[in-house]
XYZ file of C-alpha atoms in Angstrom:
373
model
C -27.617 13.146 -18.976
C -25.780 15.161 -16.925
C -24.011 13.573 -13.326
C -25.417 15.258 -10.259
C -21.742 16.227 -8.346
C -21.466 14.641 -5.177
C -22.065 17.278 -2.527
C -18.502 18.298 -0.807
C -18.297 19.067 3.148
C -15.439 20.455 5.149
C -15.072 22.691 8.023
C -16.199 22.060 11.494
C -19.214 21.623 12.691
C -20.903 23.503 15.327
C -20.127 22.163 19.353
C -22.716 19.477 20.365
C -25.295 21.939 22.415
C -27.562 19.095 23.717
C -30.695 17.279 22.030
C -30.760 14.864 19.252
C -26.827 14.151 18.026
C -27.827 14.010 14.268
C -29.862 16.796 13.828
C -27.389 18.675 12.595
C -25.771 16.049 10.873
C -24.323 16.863 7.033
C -25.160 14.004 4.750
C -26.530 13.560 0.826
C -27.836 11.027 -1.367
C -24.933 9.016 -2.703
C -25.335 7.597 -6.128
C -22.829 4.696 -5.395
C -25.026 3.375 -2.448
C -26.667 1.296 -4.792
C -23.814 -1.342 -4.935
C -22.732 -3.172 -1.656
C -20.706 -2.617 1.264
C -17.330 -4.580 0.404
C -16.217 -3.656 3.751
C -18.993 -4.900 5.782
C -18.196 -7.481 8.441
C -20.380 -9.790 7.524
C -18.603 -10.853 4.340
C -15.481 -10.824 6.970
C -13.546 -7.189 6.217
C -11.164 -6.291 9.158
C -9.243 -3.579 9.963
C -6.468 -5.341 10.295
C -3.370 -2.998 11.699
C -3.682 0.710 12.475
C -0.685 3.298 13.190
C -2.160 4.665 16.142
C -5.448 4.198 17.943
C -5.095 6.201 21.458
C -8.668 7.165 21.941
C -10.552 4.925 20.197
C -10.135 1.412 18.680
C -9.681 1.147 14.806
C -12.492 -1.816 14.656
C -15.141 1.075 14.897
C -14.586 1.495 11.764
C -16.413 -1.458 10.308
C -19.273 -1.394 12.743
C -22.541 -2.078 10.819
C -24.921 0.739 13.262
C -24.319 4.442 13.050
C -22.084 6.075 15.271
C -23.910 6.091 19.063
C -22.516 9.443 21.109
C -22.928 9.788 24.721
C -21.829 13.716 26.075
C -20.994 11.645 29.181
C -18.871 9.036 28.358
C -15.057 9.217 29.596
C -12.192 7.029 30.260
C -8.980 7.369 31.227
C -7.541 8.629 28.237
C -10.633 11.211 27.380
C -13.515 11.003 25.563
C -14.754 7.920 24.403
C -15.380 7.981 20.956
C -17.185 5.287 18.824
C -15.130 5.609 15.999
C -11.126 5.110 14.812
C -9.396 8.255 16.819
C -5.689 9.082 17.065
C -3.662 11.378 19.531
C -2.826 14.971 18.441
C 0.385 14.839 15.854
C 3.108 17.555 17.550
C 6.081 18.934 15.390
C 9.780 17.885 16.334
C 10.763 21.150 18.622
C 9.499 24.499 20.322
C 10.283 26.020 16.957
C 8.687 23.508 14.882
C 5.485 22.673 17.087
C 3.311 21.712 13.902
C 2.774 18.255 12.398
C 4.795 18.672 8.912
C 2.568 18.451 5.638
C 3.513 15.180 5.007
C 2.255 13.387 8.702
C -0.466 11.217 8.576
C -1.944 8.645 10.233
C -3.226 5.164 8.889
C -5.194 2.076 8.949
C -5.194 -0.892 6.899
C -8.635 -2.256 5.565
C -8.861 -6.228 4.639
C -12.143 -5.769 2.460
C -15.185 -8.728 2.921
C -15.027 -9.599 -0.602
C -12.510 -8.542 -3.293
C -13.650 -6.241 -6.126
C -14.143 -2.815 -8.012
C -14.450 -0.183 -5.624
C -17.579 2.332 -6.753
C -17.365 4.437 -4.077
C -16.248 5.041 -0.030
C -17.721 6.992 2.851
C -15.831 8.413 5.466
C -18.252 9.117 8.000
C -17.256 11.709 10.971
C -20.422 11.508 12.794
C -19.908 12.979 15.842
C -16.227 14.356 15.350
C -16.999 17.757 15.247
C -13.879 19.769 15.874
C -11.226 16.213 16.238
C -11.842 15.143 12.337
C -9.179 15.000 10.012
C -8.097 17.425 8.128
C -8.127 15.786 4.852
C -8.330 12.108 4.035
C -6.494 10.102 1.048
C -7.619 6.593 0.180
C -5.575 3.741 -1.349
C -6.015 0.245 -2.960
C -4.111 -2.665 -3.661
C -4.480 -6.578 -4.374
C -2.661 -8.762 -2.885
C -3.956 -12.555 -2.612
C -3.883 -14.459 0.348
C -3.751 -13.405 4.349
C -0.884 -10.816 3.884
C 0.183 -9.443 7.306
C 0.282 -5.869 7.813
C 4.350 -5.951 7.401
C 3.894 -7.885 4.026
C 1.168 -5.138 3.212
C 3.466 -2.010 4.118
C 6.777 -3.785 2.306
C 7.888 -2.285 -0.804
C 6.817 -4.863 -3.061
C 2.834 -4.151 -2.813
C 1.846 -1.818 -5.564
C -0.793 0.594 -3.914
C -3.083 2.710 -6.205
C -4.872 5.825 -5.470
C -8.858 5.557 -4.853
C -9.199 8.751 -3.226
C -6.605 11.404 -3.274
C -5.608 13.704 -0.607
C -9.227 15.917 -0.027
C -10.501 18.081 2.555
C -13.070 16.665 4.532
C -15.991 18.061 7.224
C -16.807 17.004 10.827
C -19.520 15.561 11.381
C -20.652 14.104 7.832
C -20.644 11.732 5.555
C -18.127 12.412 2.982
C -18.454 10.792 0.106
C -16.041 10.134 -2.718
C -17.044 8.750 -6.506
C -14.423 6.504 -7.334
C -13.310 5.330 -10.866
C -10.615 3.032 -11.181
C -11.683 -0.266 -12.544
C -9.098 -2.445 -11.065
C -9.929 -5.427 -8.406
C -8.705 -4.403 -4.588
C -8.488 -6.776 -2.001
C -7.215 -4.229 0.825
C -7.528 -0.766 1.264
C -5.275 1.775 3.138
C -6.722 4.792 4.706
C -5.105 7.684 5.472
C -6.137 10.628 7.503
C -4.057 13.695 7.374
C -2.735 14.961 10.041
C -4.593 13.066 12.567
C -7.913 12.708 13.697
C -11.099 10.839 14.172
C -13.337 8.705 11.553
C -16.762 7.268 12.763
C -17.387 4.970 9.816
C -16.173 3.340 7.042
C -18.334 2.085 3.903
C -16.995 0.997 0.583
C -19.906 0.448 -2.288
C -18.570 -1.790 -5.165
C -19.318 -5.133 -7.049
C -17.846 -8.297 -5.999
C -14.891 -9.640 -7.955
C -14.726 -13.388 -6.681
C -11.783 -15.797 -7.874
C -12.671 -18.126 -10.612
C -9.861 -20.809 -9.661
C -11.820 -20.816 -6.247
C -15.309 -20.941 -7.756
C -14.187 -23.730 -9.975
C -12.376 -25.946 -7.139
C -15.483 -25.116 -5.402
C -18.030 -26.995 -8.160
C -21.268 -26.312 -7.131
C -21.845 -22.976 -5.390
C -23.960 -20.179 -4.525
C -24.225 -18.470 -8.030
C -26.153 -15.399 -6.545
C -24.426 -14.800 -3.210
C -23.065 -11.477 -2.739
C -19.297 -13.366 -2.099
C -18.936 -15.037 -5.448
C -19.876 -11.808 -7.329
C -23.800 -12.120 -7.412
C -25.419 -9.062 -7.127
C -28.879 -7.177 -6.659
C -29.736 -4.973 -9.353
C -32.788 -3.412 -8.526
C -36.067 -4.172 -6.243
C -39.771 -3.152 -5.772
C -38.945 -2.117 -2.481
C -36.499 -1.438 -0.070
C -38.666 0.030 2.598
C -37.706 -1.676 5.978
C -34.127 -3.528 4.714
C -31.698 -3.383 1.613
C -32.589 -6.211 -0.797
C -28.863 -7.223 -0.770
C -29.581 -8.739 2.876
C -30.625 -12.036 1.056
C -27.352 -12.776 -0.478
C -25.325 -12.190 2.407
C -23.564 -14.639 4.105
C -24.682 -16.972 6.651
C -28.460 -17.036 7.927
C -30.388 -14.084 9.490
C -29.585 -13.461 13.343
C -32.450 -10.844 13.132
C -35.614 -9.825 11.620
C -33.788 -7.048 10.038
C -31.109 -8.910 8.755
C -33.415 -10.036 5.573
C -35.533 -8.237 2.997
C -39.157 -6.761 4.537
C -41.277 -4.955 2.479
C -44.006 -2.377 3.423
C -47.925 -3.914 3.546
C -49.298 -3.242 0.639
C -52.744 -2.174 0.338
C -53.775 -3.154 -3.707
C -53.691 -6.028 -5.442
C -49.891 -6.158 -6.666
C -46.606 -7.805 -5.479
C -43.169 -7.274 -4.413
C -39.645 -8.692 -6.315
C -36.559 -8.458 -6.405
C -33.754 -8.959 -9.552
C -30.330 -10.591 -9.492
C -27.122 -10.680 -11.629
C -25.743 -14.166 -11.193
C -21.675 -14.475 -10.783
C -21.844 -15.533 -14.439
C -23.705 -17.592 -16.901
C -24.914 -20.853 -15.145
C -26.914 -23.760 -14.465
C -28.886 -23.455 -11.185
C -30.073 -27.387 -9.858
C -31.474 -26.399 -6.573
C -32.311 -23.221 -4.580
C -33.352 -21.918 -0.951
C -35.759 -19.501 0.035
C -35.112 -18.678 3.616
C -38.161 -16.853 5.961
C -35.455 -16.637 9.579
C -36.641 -14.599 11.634
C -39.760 -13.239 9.851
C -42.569 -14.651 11.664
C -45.428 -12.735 11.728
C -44.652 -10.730 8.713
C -42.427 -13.005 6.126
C -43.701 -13.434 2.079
C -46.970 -15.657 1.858
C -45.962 -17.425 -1.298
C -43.200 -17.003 -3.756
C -41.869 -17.613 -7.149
C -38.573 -18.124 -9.128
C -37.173 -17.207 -12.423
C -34.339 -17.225 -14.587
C -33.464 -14.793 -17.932
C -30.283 -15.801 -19.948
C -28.870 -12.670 -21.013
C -29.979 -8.765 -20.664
C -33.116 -9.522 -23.469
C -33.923 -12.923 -22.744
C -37.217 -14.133 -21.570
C -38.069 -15.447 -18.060
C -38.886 -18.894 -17.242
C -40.074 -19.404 -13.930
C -37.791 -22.389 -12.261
C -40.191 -22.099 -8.746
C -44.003 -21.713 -9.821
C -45.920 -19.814 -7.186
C -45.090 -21.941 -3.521
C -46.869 -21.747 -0.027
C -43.690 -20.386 2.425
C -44.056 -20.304 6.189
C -42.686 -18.266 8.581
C -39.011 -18.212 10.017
C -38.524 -21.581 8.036
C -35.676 -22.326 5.687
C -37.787 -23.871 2.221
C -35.577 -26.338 -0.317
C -36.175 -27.111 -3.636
C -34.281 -29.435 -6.093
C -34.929 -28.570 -9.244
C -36.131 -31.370 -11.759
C -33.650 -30.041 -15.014
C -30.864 -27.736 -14.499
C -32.321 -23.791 -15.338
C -29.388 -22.043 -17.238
C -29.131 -18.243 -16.774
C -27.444 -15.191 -15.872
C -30.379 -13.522 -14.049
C -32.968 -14.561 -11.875
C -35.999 -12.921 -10.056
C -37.643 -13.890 -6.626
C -41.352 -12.521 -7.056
C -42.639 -12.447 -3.299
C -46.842 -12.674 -2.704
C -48.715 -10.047 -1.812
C -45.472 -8.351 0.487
C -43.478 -9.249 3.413
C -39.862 -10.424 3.246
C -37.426 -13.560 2.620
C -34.087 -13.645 4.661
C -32.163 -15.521 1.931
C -32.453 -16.707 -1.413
C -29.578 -19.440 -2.691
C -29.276 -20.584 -5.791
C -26.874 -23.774 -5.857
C -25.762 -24.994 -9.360
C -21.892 -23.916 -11.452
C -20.899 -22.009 -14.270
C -21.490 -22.908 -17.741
C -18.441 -23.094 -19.980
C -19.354 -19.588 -20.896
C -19.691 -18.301 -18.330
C -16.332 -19.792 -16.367
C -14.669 -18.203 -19.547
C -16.350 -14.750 -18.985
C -15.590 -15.102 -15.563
C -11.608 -15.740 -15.765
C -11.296 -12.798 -18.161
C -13.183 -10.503 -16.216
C -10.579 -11.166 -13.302
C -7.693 -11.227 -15.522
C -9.159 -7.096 -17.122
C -9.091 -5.996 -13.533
C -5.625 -7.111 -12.566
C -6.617 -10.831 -10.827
């Protein structure tokens, strides 16, 4: 089968004329969107040191909403912007008034959750004729709380995600990325100068087995410790990764709602755990879903890609905006598992407490040691 090539955008766009901001808005179907956002804020990515932010702040970047633009909005520095935007780069003299090839300006990411990068987004929304010329992405890994001067010293290795490419104003510009290392901080770089709306970077969790196993018991299908959401029934009103994020729901939209269905089927959705392991107890969360959260639901667990399920959770009465826990009476060993939700509606969070199985801590370490941990 034949990859579909990620559509390419560059060049202005045309000068806001009024009306609805997006509507002229250049955007595609990225096939990367699938994994999650490792620089979401939720999972506690930062932006953590920027070069220059003279119009607009550099924590934009990670802001979960799209880019808002008001034609109205100035301060005492210019437009406002919501978005990352630096001054105009000048040359060194009347005779040299351009910003040399090599100027650039840049931002240091902290992602949410270390791990393979799939793909990134840099979103210009809005930054029609002040986007940057190109962009270049980096990636290293570096444990700990570095500080931006421990980040920028000579000893961090960085490794290019994205190189130098032409990018368009206002779009989303997305890049495929294949480098299957584990990253822990990014550094974006926009050439010469310019403005970015948005950052997203799709990829799969890469957690730290020392951690994991200091840890014990643990969330073995939270998005943090490298649980993941491989594919749902529907995604209609919210992503199904909502209900491994951390933390509760703040918001009805913060879980997983489904459409109303109108036969006599059911929704799901199906998990990869962290690794192999024995689940003891698990949570099925309703927050915030009151009027509209799953009547009853189900759990199961699959050992391996072939492997049969076994429900661990028969078919249980939930109620609304409630969180429901269930220790289980014998530990359920697998490296799947399935939340089957009846008729529709939504869950805020599934957890699913137990700890890796020898197997699995082994497939786990040498994972992390294949991708550079």
């Amino acid at each position: 089968m034949t990859a579909t090539p990620i559509p390419r955008f560059t060049g202005d766009a045309n000068p806001y004329g009024g009306g609805e901001p997006y509507a002229d808005y250049r955007t595609a179907d990225f096939p990367f969107t699938q994994y999650a956002n490792l620089a979401d804020r939720q999972l506690g990515a930062g932006v953590i040191a920027a070069n220059d932010e003279f119009f607009a702040m550099r924590e934009n970047l990670l802001l979960p909403n799209d880019a808002e633009f008001d034609p109205e909005h100035f301060g005492h520095k210019g437009k406002i912007m919501d978005g990352w935007e630096t001054r105009r780069r000048r040359g060194v003299s009347a005779e040299h008034p351009w910003p040399t090839a090599d100027d650039h300006d840049w931002a240091l990411v902290r992602l949410g959750a270390p791990g393979v990068v799939h793909g990134i987004v840099i979103d210009t929304a809005h930054f029609r004729g002040n986007y940057p010329q190109a962009v270049s992405i980096e990636g290293a890994n570096v444990e700990g709380s570095p500080t931006p001067g421990e980040l920028l010293s000579d000893d961090v290795k960085w490794t290019t995600l994205v190189p130098r490419t032409a990018v368009g104003g206002h779009a989303a510009n997305g890049f495929a990325v294949d480098v299957p290392q584990r990253f822990t901080h990014l550094r974006v770089n926009q050439h010469p100068d310019g403005g970015i709306a948005r950052l997203r970077v799709h990829g799969e969790v890469v957690a730290d087995p020392a951690w994991l196993a200091a840890l014990g018991t643990f969330d073995v299908v939270a998005l943090e410790n490298g649980g993941q959401v491989e594919d749902a029934s529907d995604r209609f009103y919210s992503p199904a990764t909502n209900t491994i994020q951390p933390g509760r729901s703040r918001k009805m939209d913060d879980g997983w709602e489904t459409r109303r269905r109108r036969d006599q089927g059911h929704d799901w959705i199906r998990y990869r755990l962290a690794a192999q392991s024995e689940i003891r107890a698990l949570e099925i969360d309703t927050a915030y879903l009151k009027g509209n959260s799953a009547g009853w639901a189900s759990v199961s667990v699959r050992d391996g890609e072939s492997g049969d399920w076994v429900e661990v959770l028969p078919r249980t009465r939930l109620q609304p905006d409630t969180n429901h826990r269930f220790a289980l009476p014998a530990g359920a060993v697998g490296t799947h598992a399935r939340v089957d939700i009846f008729p529709d509606g939504g869950i805020s969070r599934l957890r699913l407490y137990g700890a890796p199985t020898a197997g699995g801590a082994d497939a786990l370490a040498a994972r992390h040691r294949e991708l550079g941990g």
